Coordinates of C-alpha atoms and ligand atoms in Angstrom, one line a residue:
M175 CA 112.1 53.3 137.8
K176 CA 109.0 55.5 137.5
L177 CA 108.5 56.9 134.0
K178 CA 107.5 60.5 133.6
E179 CA 103.9 61.1 132.3
P180 CA 103.8 63.6 129.4
T181 CA 102.7 67.2 130.4
S182 CA 99.7 68.6 128.4
N183 CA 101.8 70.7 126.0
Q184 CA 103.8 67.5 125.1
S185 CA 100.7 65.5 124.1
S186 CA 100.7 66.3 120.4
M187 CA 104.5 65.7 120.3
N188 CA 103.9 62.3 121.8
K189 CA 101.1 61.3 119.4
I190 CA 101.8 58.0 117.7
S191 CA 100.8 57.4 114.1
D192 CA 97.2 56.6 113.3
L193 CA 98.3 53.3 111.7
V194 CA 100.0 52.0 114.9
A195 CA 97.3 53.4 117.0
S196 CA 94.8 51.3 115.1
L197 CA 96.7 48.1 115.8
S198 CA 95.9 45.8 118.7
P199 CA 98.9 44.4 120.6
S200 CA 99.3 40.6 120.3
Q201 CA 97.0 39.1 122.9
T202 CA 99.0 35.8 123.0
L203 CA 102.2 37.6 123.8
A204 CA 100.4 40.0 126.2
M205 CA 98.9 37.2 128.2
S206 CA 102.1 35.3 128.4
Q207 CA 103.9 38.5 129.6
K208 CA 101.2 38.9 132.3
S209 CA 101.7 35.4 133.5
Q210 CA 105.5 35.9 133.6
E211 CA 104.9 39.0 135.7
L212 CA 102.7 37.1 138.1
K213 CA 105.3 34.3 138.3
A214 CA 108.0 36.9 139.1
Q215 CA 105.8 38.0 142.1
G216 CA 106.0 34.4 143.3
I217 CA 102.6 33.3 142.1
D218 CA 102.5 29.8 140.7
V219 CA 101.0 30.5 137.3
I220 CA 100.6 27.7 134.7
N221 CA 101.0 29.3 131.4
L222 CA 98.8 27.9 128.7
S223 CA 98.7 31.1 126.8
V224 CA 101.6 31.4 124.4
G225 CA 101.9 28.8 121.7
E226 CA 105.5 27.5 121.7
P227 CA 107.0 24.0 122.1
D228 CA 108.4 23.5 125.6
F229 CA 111.3 21.3 124.3
A230 CA 114.9 22.4 124.0
T231 CA 116.2 22.9 120.5
P232 CA 117.7 19.5 119.4
D233 CA 121.5 19.2 120.0
H234 CA 122.6 18.8 116.4
I235 CA 121.0 22.1 115.6
K236 CA 122.6 23.9 118.5
E237 CA 126.0 22.4 117.4
A238 CA 125.6 23.8 113.9
A239 CA 125.0 27.3 115.5
K240 CA 128.1 27.0 117.6
E241 CA 130.1 26.0 114.5
A242 CA 128.7 29.0 112.7
I243 CA 130.0 31.3 115.4
D244 CA 133.4 29.6 115.3
N245 CA 133.5 29.8 111.5
N246 CA 132.8 33.5 111.6
F247 CA 129.4 33.6 110.2
S248 CA 129.2 37.1 111.6
F249 CA 128.6 39.3 108.6
Y250 CA 125.5 40.7 107.0
T251 CA 123.6 37.9 105.3
P252 CA 122.1 38.1 101.8
V253 CA 118.7 39.8 102.1
P254 CA 116.6 36.7 101.1
G255 CA 118.8 34.4 103.2
Y256 CA 121.9 32.3 102.6
M257 CA 121.7 30.4 99.3
S258 CA 122.6 27.2 101.2
L259 CA 119.5 27.6 103.4
R260 CA 117.2 28.5 100.5
K261 CA 118.5 25.3 98.8
A262 CA 117.7 23.3 101.9
V263 CA 114.2 24.8 102.1
S264 CA 113.6 24.1 98.4
A265 CA 114.8 20.5 98.9
K266 CA 112.5 20.2 101.9
L267 CA 109.5 21.5 100.0
S268 CA 110.2 19.0 97.3
R269 CA 110.9 16.0 99.5
E270 CA 108.2 16.4 102.1
N271 CA 105.4 18.3 100.3
S272 CA 106.0 17.5 96.6
L273 CA 106.3 21.2 95.8
T274 CA 108.5 22.9 93.2
Y275 CA 109.9 26.2 94.5
A276 CA 113.4 27.2 93.3
P277 CA 115.7 28.7 95.9
E278 CA 115.2 32.1 94.2
Q279 CA 111.5 31.8 95.1
I280 CA 112.3 31.5 98.8
V281 CA 112.8 34.5 101.1
V282 CA 113.9 33.8 104.7
G283 CA 112.8 36.3 107.3
N284 CA 112.7 36.8 111.1
G285 CA 110.3 34.0 111.7
A286 CA 107.2 33.0 109.8
K287 CA 105.6 36.2 111.3
Q288 CA 107.8 38.5 109.3
A289 CA 107.7 36.2 106.3
L290 CA 103.9 36.5 106.3
C291 CA 103.9 40.2 107.0
N292 CA 106.3 40.8 104.1
V293 CA 104.0 38.9 101.8
I294 CA 100.9 40.9 102.9
L295 CA 102.7 44.2 102.6
S296 CA 104.1 43.3 99.2
L297 CA 100.7 42.1 97.8
L298 CA 97.9 44.3 99.1
N299 CA 96.7 47.8 98.3
P300 CA 94.1 49.8 100.2
G301 CA 90.7 48.4 99.1
D302 CA 91.9 44.9 98.5
E303 CA 90.1 42.2 100.3
V304 CA 91.6 39.2 102.0
V305 CA 89.3 36.2 102.7
L306 CA 90.1 34.9 106.1
P307 CA 88.6 31.8 107.6
T308 CA 88.0 32.3 111.4
P309 CA 88.9 31.5 114.1
C310 CA 92.4 32.6 113.0
W311 CA 95.7 33.4 114.5
V312 CA 95.9 36.8 116.3
S313 CA 98.3 38.5 113.9
Y314 CA 96.5 38.0 110.6
V315 CA 94.0 40.8 111.0
E316 CA 96.5 43.2 112.3
M317 CA 98.9 42.5 109.4
V318 CA 96.2 43.2 106.9
K319 CA 95.5 46.4 108.7
L320 CA 99.1 47.4 108.3
A321 CA 98.6 47.1 104.5
R322 CA 95.4 49.2 104.9
A323 CA 93.5 46.4 103.2
T324 CA 90.3 44.8 104.4
V325 CA 89.6 41.4 106.0
V326 CA 86.5 39.5 104.9
E327 CA 86.0 37.0 107.7
V328 CA 84.5 33.6 107.0
P329 CA 83.4 32.2 110.3
A330 CA 83.5 28.5 111.2
T331 CA 82.3 27.2 114.6
I332 CA 83.0 24.1 116.6
E333 CA 80.0 22.4 114.9
S334 CA 81.9 22.3 111.6
D335 CA 85.1 21.4 113.4
F336 CA 86.2 25.0 112.7
K337 CA 86.5 24.4 108.9
I338 CA 84.9 26.5 106.2
T339 CA 82.9 25.0 103.4
P340 CA 83.4 25.6 99.6
D341 CA 80.0 27.5 99.6
Q342 CA 81.2 29.8 102.3
L343 CA 84.4 30.5 100.4
R344 CA 82.5 31.2 97.2
A345 CA 80.1 33.6 99.0
A346 CA 83.0 35.6 100.5
I347 CA 84.8 36.2 97.1
T348 CA 84.1 39.6 95.5
P349 CA 85.8 41.5 92.6
H350 CA 88.0 43.1 95.3
T351 CA 89.4 39.8 96.6
R352 CA 93.2 39.7 96.3
A353 CA 94.0 36.8 98.5
L354 CA 92.9 33.9 100.7
L355 CA 94.8 33.4 103.9
I356 CA 94.4 29.9 105.4
C357 CA 96.1 28.0 108.2
S358 CA 96.1 24.3 108.5
P359 CA 96.8 22.7 111.0
S360 CA 95.1 25.7 112.6
N361 CA 96.1 28.1 115.3
P362 CA 93.9 28.4 117.5
T363 CA 91.7 25.4 116.9
G364 CA 94.1 22.5 115.9
S365 CA 91.7 21.6 113.1
V366 CA 93.3 20.1 110.0
Y367 CA 91.8 20.2 106.5
S368 CA 91.9 16.8 104.8
R369 CA 93.1 16.5 101.2
D370 CA 89.5 16.1 100.0
E371 CA 88.4 19.2 102.0
L372 CA 91.3 21.2 100.5
A373 CA 90.4 19.9 97.0
A374 CA 86.9 21.1 97.4
L375 CA 88.2 24.6 98.3
V376 CA 90.7 24.5 95.4
K377 CA 87.8 23.8 93.0
V378 CA 86.3 27.2 94.0
L379 CA 89.7 28.9 93.7
A380 CA 90.2 27.5 90.3
E381 CA 87.2 29.6 89.2
H382 CA 89.0 32.8 90.4
P383 CA 92.5 32.8 88.8
D384 CA 93.5 36.2 90.2
I385 CA 93.3 35.2 93.8
I386 CA 96.6 34.6 95.6
V387 CA 96.5 31.7 98.1
I388 CA 98.6 32.2 101.2
A389 CA 98.9 28.9 103.1
D390 CA 100.3 29.1 106.6
E391 CA 101.7 25.6 107.1
I392 CA 103.8 26.3 110.2
Y393 CA 102.2 23.4 112.1
E394 CA 102.5 20.9 109.3
H395 CA 104.5 18.4 111.3
I396 CA 102.3 18.4 114.3
I397 CA 99.5 16.3 113.0
F398 CA 97.8 13.3 114.7
S399 CA 96.0 11.4 112.0
G400 CA 96.2 11.1 108.2
H401 CA 98.9 12.8 106.1
F402 CA 99.5 16.5 105.8
T403 CA 98.6 18.0 102.5
S404 CA 100.1 21.3 101.3
L405 CA 97.8 23.6 99.5
G406 CA 100.6 24.2 97.1
S407 CA 100.4 20.6 95.9
F408 CA 97.2 21.3 93.8
P409 CA 98.3 22.0 90.2
E410 CA 95.3 24.3 89.6
I411 CA 96.7 26.9 92.1
A412 CA 100.3 25.9 92.4
D413 CA 101.7 29.0 90.5
R414 CA 99.8 31.4 92.7
T415 CA 100.2 29.8 96.1
V416 CA 102.5 31.2 98.8
I417 CA 103.7 28.9 101.5
I418 CA 104.5 30.3 104.9
N419 CA 106.6 28.1 107.2
G420 CA 109.6 28.1 109.5
V421 CA 111.5 26.2 112.1
S422 CA 109.8 27.6 115.2
K423 CA 107.3 24.8 115.8
A424 CA 108.7 21.7 114.1
Y425 CA 112.2 22.1 115.6
A426 CA 111.4 23.9 118.9
M427 CA 113.2 27.0 117.7
T428 CA 110.8 29.9 118.5
G429 CA 113.5 32.2 119.8
W430 CA 115.9 31.7 116.8
R431 CA 113.5 33.6 114.6
I432 CA 113.8 31.9 111.2
G433 CA 110.8 31.5 108.9
Y434 CA 110.3 31.8 105.2
C435 CA 107.9 32.4 102.3
A436 CA 108.0 30.3 99.2
A437 CA 106.2 32.4 96.5
P438 CA 105.9 33.1 92.8
L439 CA 109.1 34.7 91.7
W440 CA 107.6 38.2 91.1
L441 CA 106.3 38.2 94.7
A442 CA 109.5 36.8 96.2
K443 CA 111.4 39.6 94.5
A444 CA 109.1 42.2 96.0
V445 CA 109.3 40.6 99.4
S446 CA 113.1 40.8 99.2
K447 CA 113.0 44.4 98.1
L448 CA 110.8 45.2 101.1
Q449 CA 113.0 43.3 103.5
S450 CA 116.1 45.0 102.2
Q451 CA 114.9 48.3 103.4
Y452 CA 113.3 47.1 106.6
T453 CA 115.3 44.4 108.5
S454 CA 118.0 43.1 106.0
G455 CA 118.8 39.4 106.0
A456 CA 117.9 37.3 109.1
S457 CA 120.6 36.3 111.7
S458 CA 123.6 34.5 110.2
I459 CA 123.9 32.0 113.1
A460 CA 120.2 31.2 113.3
Q461 CA 120.2 30.6 109.5
K462 CA 123.0 28.1 109.8
A463 CA 121.1 26.4 112.6
A464 CA 117.9 26.3 110.5
E465 CA 120.0 24.8 107.6
A466 CA 121.1 21.9 110.0
A467 CA 117.4 21.5 111.0
Y468 CA 116.3 20.9 107.4
N469 CA 119.3 18.9 106.2
G470 CA 119.7 16.8 109.4
S471 CA 117.9 13.8 110.8
Q472 CA 114.1 14.4 111.2
E473 CA 113.8 12.0 114.1
C474 CA 113.5 14.9 116.6
V475 CA 110.4 16.1 114.8
E476 CA 108.6 12.8 115.3
V477 CA 109.6 12.5 118.9
M478 CA 108.0 15.9 119.7
R479 CA 105.0 15.1 117.5
R480 CA 104.4 12.0 119.5
A481 CA 104.6 13.9 122.8
F482 CA 102.1 16.5 121.5
E483 CA 99.7 13.7 120.5
R484 CA 99.8 12.2 123.9
R485 CA 99.1 15.6 125.5
R486 CA 96.3 16.2 123.0
D487 CA 94.6 13.0 124.3
L488 CA 95.2 14.0 127.9
V489 CA 93.9 17.6 127.5
V490 CA 90.8 16.5 125.5
D491 CA 90.0 13.9 128.1
L492 CA 90.3 16.3 131.0
A493 CA 88.6 19.3 129.2
S494 CA 85.6 17.1 128.2
Q495 CA 84.9 16.5 131.8
I496 CA 84.5 20.2 132.5
P497 CA 80.8 21.0 132.8
G498 CA 79.5 23.4 130.2
W499 CA 82.5 23.3 127.9
K500 CA 82.1 22.2 124.3
V501 CA 85.4 20.6 123.1
N502 CA 86.5 19.4 119.7
R503 CA 89.2 16.8 119.1
P504 CA 92.0 18.7 117.4
E505 CA 93.9 16.7 114.8
G506 CA 97.0 19.0 114.8
A507 CA 99.0 21.8 116.3
F508 CA 99.0 22.1 120.2
Y509 CA 95.9 24.1 121.0
L510 CA 92.5 23.4 122.4
F511 CA 89.7 25.9 121.7
P512 CA 86.7 25.1 123.9
E513 CA 83.4 26.9 123.6
V514 CA 82.7 28.4 127.1
S515 CA 79.7 30.6 126.7
S516 CA 77.6 28.6 129.2
Y517 CA 79.5 30.5 131.9
F518 CA 78.5 33.9 130.6
G519 CA 76.2 35.8 133.1
K520 CA 77.5 33.7 136.1
R521 CA 79.3 35.2 139.1
D522 CA 81.7 34.5 141.8
G523 CA 80.9 37.0 144.6
D524 CA 81.1 40.5 142.9
R525 CA 82.8 39.2 139.9
V526 CA 80.6 38.7 136.9
I527 CA 81.6 36.8 133.7
N528 CA 80.2 38.6 130.7
N529 CA 82.4 37.2 128.0
A530 CA 85.4 34.9 127.2
G531 CA 87.8 37.8 128.0
D532 CA 86.3 38.0 131.5
L533 CA 86.6 34.2 131.9
A534 CA 90.3 34.2 130.8
M535 CA 91.1 36.9 133.4
Y536 CA 89.0 35.0 136.0
L537 CA 91.0 31.8 135.3
L538 CA 94.3 33.8 135.6
D539 CA 93.3 35.5 138.9
V540 CA 91.5 32.6 140.6
A541 CA 93.0 29.4 139.1
H542 CA 96.4 31.0 138.2
V543 CA 96.1 29.5 134.7
A544 CA 96.8 31.7 131.7
T545 CA 94.7 31.2 128.6
V546 CA 93.7 33.5 125.8
D547 CA 90.3 35.1 125.0
G548 CA 88.9 33.7 121.8
A549 CA 88.0 37.2 120.7
A550 CA 91.8 37.7 120.0
F551 CA 91.3 35.0 117.3
C552 CA 88.1 36.6 115.9
C553 CA 86.0 34.1 117.8
P554 CA 84.3 35.4 120.9
G555 CA 82.7 32.7 123.1
Y556 CA 85.8 30.6 123.2
I557 CA 89.1 30.5 125.0
R558 CA 92.4 29.0 123.7
L559 CA 94.6 26.7 125.7
S560 CA 98.1 25.8 124.5
Y561 CA 99.0 22.3 125.7
A562 CA 102.7 22.6 124.7
T563 CA 103.6 22.0 128.3
S564 CA 104.3 19.0 130.6
D565 CA 101.7 16.4 131.4
T566 CA 101.9 17.4 135.0
N567 CA 101.1 21.0 134.1
I568 CA 98.2 20.0 132.0
V569 CA 96.7 17.8 134.7
E570 CA 97.1 20.5 137.4
A571 CA 95.9 23.3 135.1
L572 CA 92.7 21.5 134.1
R573 CA 92.1 20.6 137.8
R574 CA 92.4 24.2 138.8
I575 CA 90.2 25.4 135.9
K576 CA 87.5 22.9 136.8
E577 CA 87.6 24.0 140.5
A578 CA 87.5 27.7 139.7
L579 CA 84.6 27.3 137.2
A580 CA 82.6 25.3 139.8
R581 CA 82.6 28.5 141.9
L582 CA 80.7 30.4 139.2
K583 CA 77.0 30.4 139.9
Ligands
PMP191 N1 101.7 31.4 112.0 C1 101.0 30.9 113.0 C2 99.7 30.2 112.7 C3 101.6 30.9 114.3 O1 100.9 30.3 115.3 C4 102.8 31.6 114.5 C5 103.2 31.7 115.9 N2 104.2 31.0 116.2 C6 103.4 32.1 113.4 C7 102.9 32.0 112.1 C8 104.8 32.8 113.5 O2 105.8 31.9 113.9 P1 107.3 32.4 114.0 O3 107.3 33.8 113.7 O4 107.7 32.1 115.4 O5 108.0 31.6 112.9
LIG192 N1 102.1 31.9 117.5 C1 102.2 31.8 118.9 C2 100.8 31.9 119.6 O1 99.9 32.0 118.9 C3 103.3 32.7 119.5 C4 102.9 34.1 119.9 C5 102.7 35.0 118.8 O2 103.6 35.2 118.0 O3 101.6 35.6 118.7 O4 100.7 31.9 120.8

């Protein structure tokens, strides 16, 4: 169906708010949508753009959802989530992360995305600053924009394994700093801060008792060496740390849309108030499924982790053989973030590659492989590949990429 364009006298009626006009659409979702459109046209696109496990949700979790339907879990849910789920999350945080958050301090939302946005909107005023190590996930900057607050980027590069130093953190803090927002294991780099590295950052934070620490730990289980350390486990900052997490990545449940924040009580109450006017409690059936995920056997998490580790080895091996790419060895999540600037200024016929966005589009059009421009993660000069796909797809995608890049002169 062809949609009607607005006529000129309708244009002011059709004007969207300045706030929404100032937002960028999610580049990860946009690229994934584009590759699905190409697939629908019959083009054999390999989608390494969106970050989501390619596994089916484990059977015992699906069974719990079916039972919830049969048992008529069909009514509005409490705004912060079922108490049984919040108890399961509280027990999980204690068991796996040695954290003490009472169920009342946990607010379940529609994915970690909403949980994080709730926290940002509940915490920040215009003029407040959020210290943000970059590269960072696409939605962080836009969420801070929604709160009309300001991002202070702290850039890390491949040379420091995409991790910031305590000195960088100290230098970024001003009297306006309200929060630090940090993600480990990282989307888009896969880097993981060790306990010692986190301790060094905590030392700086201990000097600034008014800063709220927001730790996005959604990839905690997808880690390939060492042991995951939660930022909330440092006593110096425990009472002002907000944990963001959810079931999307660990249990292959991206579409179920269940995430949570675990926060100081005053903040959890504010988040709940916001959510009560905005979306209400999350889906009843998905919450019962999430409860089964946390209370049930954790074997499925380890099975998927092992698959991601094998794929990490494969993708690093193949990407390291691509001329001109600088590649790190990610210790977690399921992303590779190569530096690709050696291709800038090169051409294939009329097509010139000026930046990583051009390169991502070139790879989509010529190699039929969807990746994401590093600029979407506040890091131009890089592209992101999600390797949450089959070994066959990884091998074929990297073969095509190498072949397409070889045409650039
Ligand atoms: N944080 C990070 C770092 C992510 O990559 C994502 C995307 N899955 C989310 C939060 C949001 O996850 P979800 O809303 O699916 O729980
Ligand atoms: N977090 C995933 C990604 O980075 C899912 C897409 C999104 O929510 O932006 O690709």
